Amino acid sequence: MKTLLRHVLIVSAATACFTVPAHAAEFINILTGGTSGVYYPLGVALSQIYSKAIPGSKTAVQATKASAENLNLLQAGRGEAAISLGDSLSDAWKGNEEASFKTPLKKLRTIAALYPNYIHFVAAADSGIKSLADIKGKRISVGAPKSGTELNVREILKAAGLSYKDFSKVEYLSYAESVELMKNRQLDVTLLSSGLGVAALRDLATAQKVVFLTIPADIVSKINDPAFQVGVIPAKTYEGQDADVSTISVQNYLVTHEGVSTETVYAMTKSMFENLDQMVAAHSAAKAIKRENAAKAPPAPLHPGAEKYYREVGLLK
């Protein structure tokens, strides 16, 4: 009887070994931005891609205040992937306290360069604002506090010789909130740092006449940060925008942290680039995501899982 019992236990233990799933449950929380921006729909698309590509994964999408909050949450291990502006990622890696990073966030790792944000400086057509020179003394919204957009505003205004003290009213609002105040004639001008065709501005430009302000190339030169490049918002991107608008572009990145496994980040990187059509379907800004640019000059080191994929496809040696 004892021999039989011993045999049963051995068989049961062996069977248990073979029935353990190949992948333990993998939790992937994707940190995005406000629901009216570009980060959120792209985060939803990524969650759908990952849930199919990574066996046993459980994905979630979290709306946040975007770049700075996302990077601090990653550092704290409260997310596995996030989208961030390149200048914010650079500030986080270096530890720029003015940009909301009290110490260098050395756990951060880059997965891929994504698409460029474009600075949309938008004024109500009846405000009398025609250029940056006209915004002094006006009512402005600069984005959520310490968001990537708000940090961009500080740099641009400083380069233009302006500060928040030069405005009659300064609001720190999300895209959707800024647009609502513009519609209600409670703001004269707002700035959004976003991919082309952002829903909040499509809504605003359809609801009322607006002016897209040019940001001259010399402003980019004065900022003197490689994250900021000259960009163009093509004509007809928004209702009533009949000409190209010269502006500033800032690259976005998909970011993770060192605690996420090489296998998981490899799968995240590979599956995204194999399903870019789903990203484009979520938002047209994803049309600018190019695999050949993904590993170029990351502000924080590449994650080993991303490096593995880029070596596999010949982008890294």
PDB file of N, CA and C in Angstrom, residues 67 71 84-94 101 108-110 253-255 298-300:
ATOM      1  N   SER A  67       3.323  62.762 -19.791  1.00  0.00           N
ATOM      2  CA  SER A  67       4.753  62.450 -19.725  1.00  0.00           C
ATOM      3  C   SER A  67       5.361  62.396 -18.329  1.00  0.00           C
ATOM      4  N   LEU A  71       6.407  58.903 -16.269  1.00  0.00           N
ATOM      5  CA  LEU A  71       7.784  58.508 -15.992  1.00  0.00           C
ATOM      6  C   LEU A  71       8.014  58.296 -14.501  1.00  0.00           C
ATOM      7  N   SER A  84       5.816  58.971 -23.647  1.00  0.00           N
ATOM      8  CA  SER A  84       6.358  60.205 -23.092  1.00  0.00           C
ATOM      9  C   SER A  84       7.003  61.040 -24.183  1.00  0.00           C
ATOM     10  N   LEU A  85       6.974  62.355 -23.982  1.00  0.00           N
ATOM     11  CA  LEU A  85       7.741  63.254 -24.836  1.00  0.00           C
ATOM     12  C   LEU A  85       9.238  63.067 -24.574  1.00  0.00           C
ATOM     13  N   GLY A  86      10.027  63.235 -25.638  1.00  0.00           N
ATOM     14  CA  GLY A  86      11.460  63.024 -25.533  1.00  0.00           C
ATOM     15  C   GLY A  86      12.155  63.974 -24.584  1.00  0.00           C
ATOM     16  N   ASP A  87      11.725  65.233 -24.549  1.00  0.00           N
ATOM     17  CA  ASP A  87      12.384  66.174 -23.644  1.00  0.00           C
ATOM     18  C   ASP A  87      12.101  65.816 -22.191  1.00  0.00           C
ATOM     19  N   SER A  88      10.886  65.333 -21.906  1.00  0.00           N
ATOM     20  CA  SER A  88      10.561  64.890 -20.541  1.00  0.00           C
ATOM     21  C   SER A  88      11.379  63.668 -20.159  1.00  0.00           C
ATOM     22  N   LEU A  89      11.548  62.742 -21.092  1.00  0.00           N
ATOM     23  CA  LEU A  89      12.337  61.545 -20.823  1.00  0.00           C
ATOM     24  C   LEU A  89      13.797  61.913 -20.558  1.00  0.00           C
ATOM     25  N   SER A  90      14.318  62.846 -21.316  1.00  0.00           N
ATOM     26  CA  SER A  90      15.684  63.322 -21.096  1.00  0.00           C
ATOM     27  C   SER A  90      15.815  63.986 -19.725  1.00  0.00           C
ATOM     28  N   ASP A  91      14.842  64.828 -19.368  1.00  0.00           N
ATOM     29  CA  ASP A  91      14.847  65.493 -18.055  1.00  0.00           C
ATOM     30  C   ASP A  91      14.764  64.473 -16.922  1.00  0.00           C
ATOM     31  N   ALA A  92      13.947  63.437 -17.117  1.00  0.00           N
ATOM     32  CA  ALA A  92      13.780  62.412 -16.082  1.00  0.00           C
ATOM     33  C   ALA A  92      15.075  61.631 -15.882  1.00  0.00           C
ATOM     34  N   TRP A  93      15.722  61.276 -16.968  1.00  0.00           N
ATOM     35  CA  TRP A  93      16.959  60.496 -16.879  1.00  0.00           C
ATOM     36  C   TRP A  93      18.058  61.310 -16.184  1.00  0.00           C
ATOM     37  N   LYS A  94      18.096  62.616 -16.466  1.00  0.00           N
ATOM     38  CA  LYS A  94      19.122  63.475 -15.870  1.00  0.00           C
ATOM     39  C   LYS A  94      18.757  63.922 -14.457  1.00  0.00           C
ATOM     40  N   PHE A 101      11.244  66.154 -11.705  1.00  0.00           N
ATOM     41  CA  PHE A 101      12.037  64.960 -11.420  1.00  0.00           C
ATOM     42  C   PHE A 101      13.107  65.323 -10.380  1.00  0.00           C
ATOM     43  N   LEU A 108      14.436  53.857 -15.709  1.00  0.00           N
ATOM     44  CA  LEU A 108      13.747  53.980 -16.991  1.00  0.00           C
ATOM     45  C   LEU A 108      14.552  53.353 -18.121  1.00  0.00           C
ATOM     46  N   ARG A 109      13.839  52.736 -19.064  1.00  0.00           N
ATOM     47  CA  ARG A 109      14.456  52.165 -20.250  1.00  0.00           C
ATOM     48  C   ARG A 109      13.563  52.465 -21.458  1.00  0.00           C
ATOM     49  N   THR A 110      14.199  52.743 -22.572  1.00  0.00           N
ATOM     50  CA  THR A 110      13.456  53.065 -23.797  1.00  0.00           C
ATOM     51  C   THR A 110      13.095  51.792 -24.554  1.00  0.00           C
ATOM     52  N   TYR A 253       8.220  58.831 -27.216  1.00  0.00           N
ATOM     53  CA  TYR A 253       8.860  57.524 -27.015  1.00  0.00           C
ATOM     54  C   TYR A 253       7.944  56.585 -26.234  1.00  0.00           C
ATOM     55  N   LEU A 254       8.098  55.300 -26.508  1.00  0.00           N
ATOM     56  CA  LEU A 254       7.490  54.269 -25.683  1.00  0.00           C
ATOM     57  C   LEU A 254       8.560  53.830 -24.694  1.00  0.00           C
ATOM     58  N   VAL A 255       8.210  53.844 -23.405  1.00  0.00           N
ATOM     59  CA  VAL A 255       9.191  53.662 -22.335  1.00  0.00           C
ATOM     60  C   VAL A 255       8.728  52.558 -21.390  1.00  0.00           C
ATOM     61  N   PRO A 298      18.135  57.268 -28.287  1.00  0.00           N
ATOM     62  CA  PRO A 298      17.151  57.290 -27.198  1.00  0.00           C
ATOM     63  C   PRO A 298      17.617  58.157 -26.036  1.00  0.00           C
ATOM     64  N   PRO A 299      16.734  58.948 -25.420  1.00  0.00           N
ATOM     65  CA  PRO A 299      17.121  59.799 -24.285  1.00  0.00           C
ATOM     66  C   PRO A 299      17.496  59.007 -23.043  1.00  0.00           C
ATOM     67  N   ALA A 300      16.953  57.792 -22.913  1.00  0.00           N
ATOM     68  CA  ALA A 300      17.322  56.860 -21.847  1.00  0.00           C
ATOM     69  C   ALA A 300      17.734  55.558 -22.533  1.00  0.00           C
TER      70      ALA A 300
END
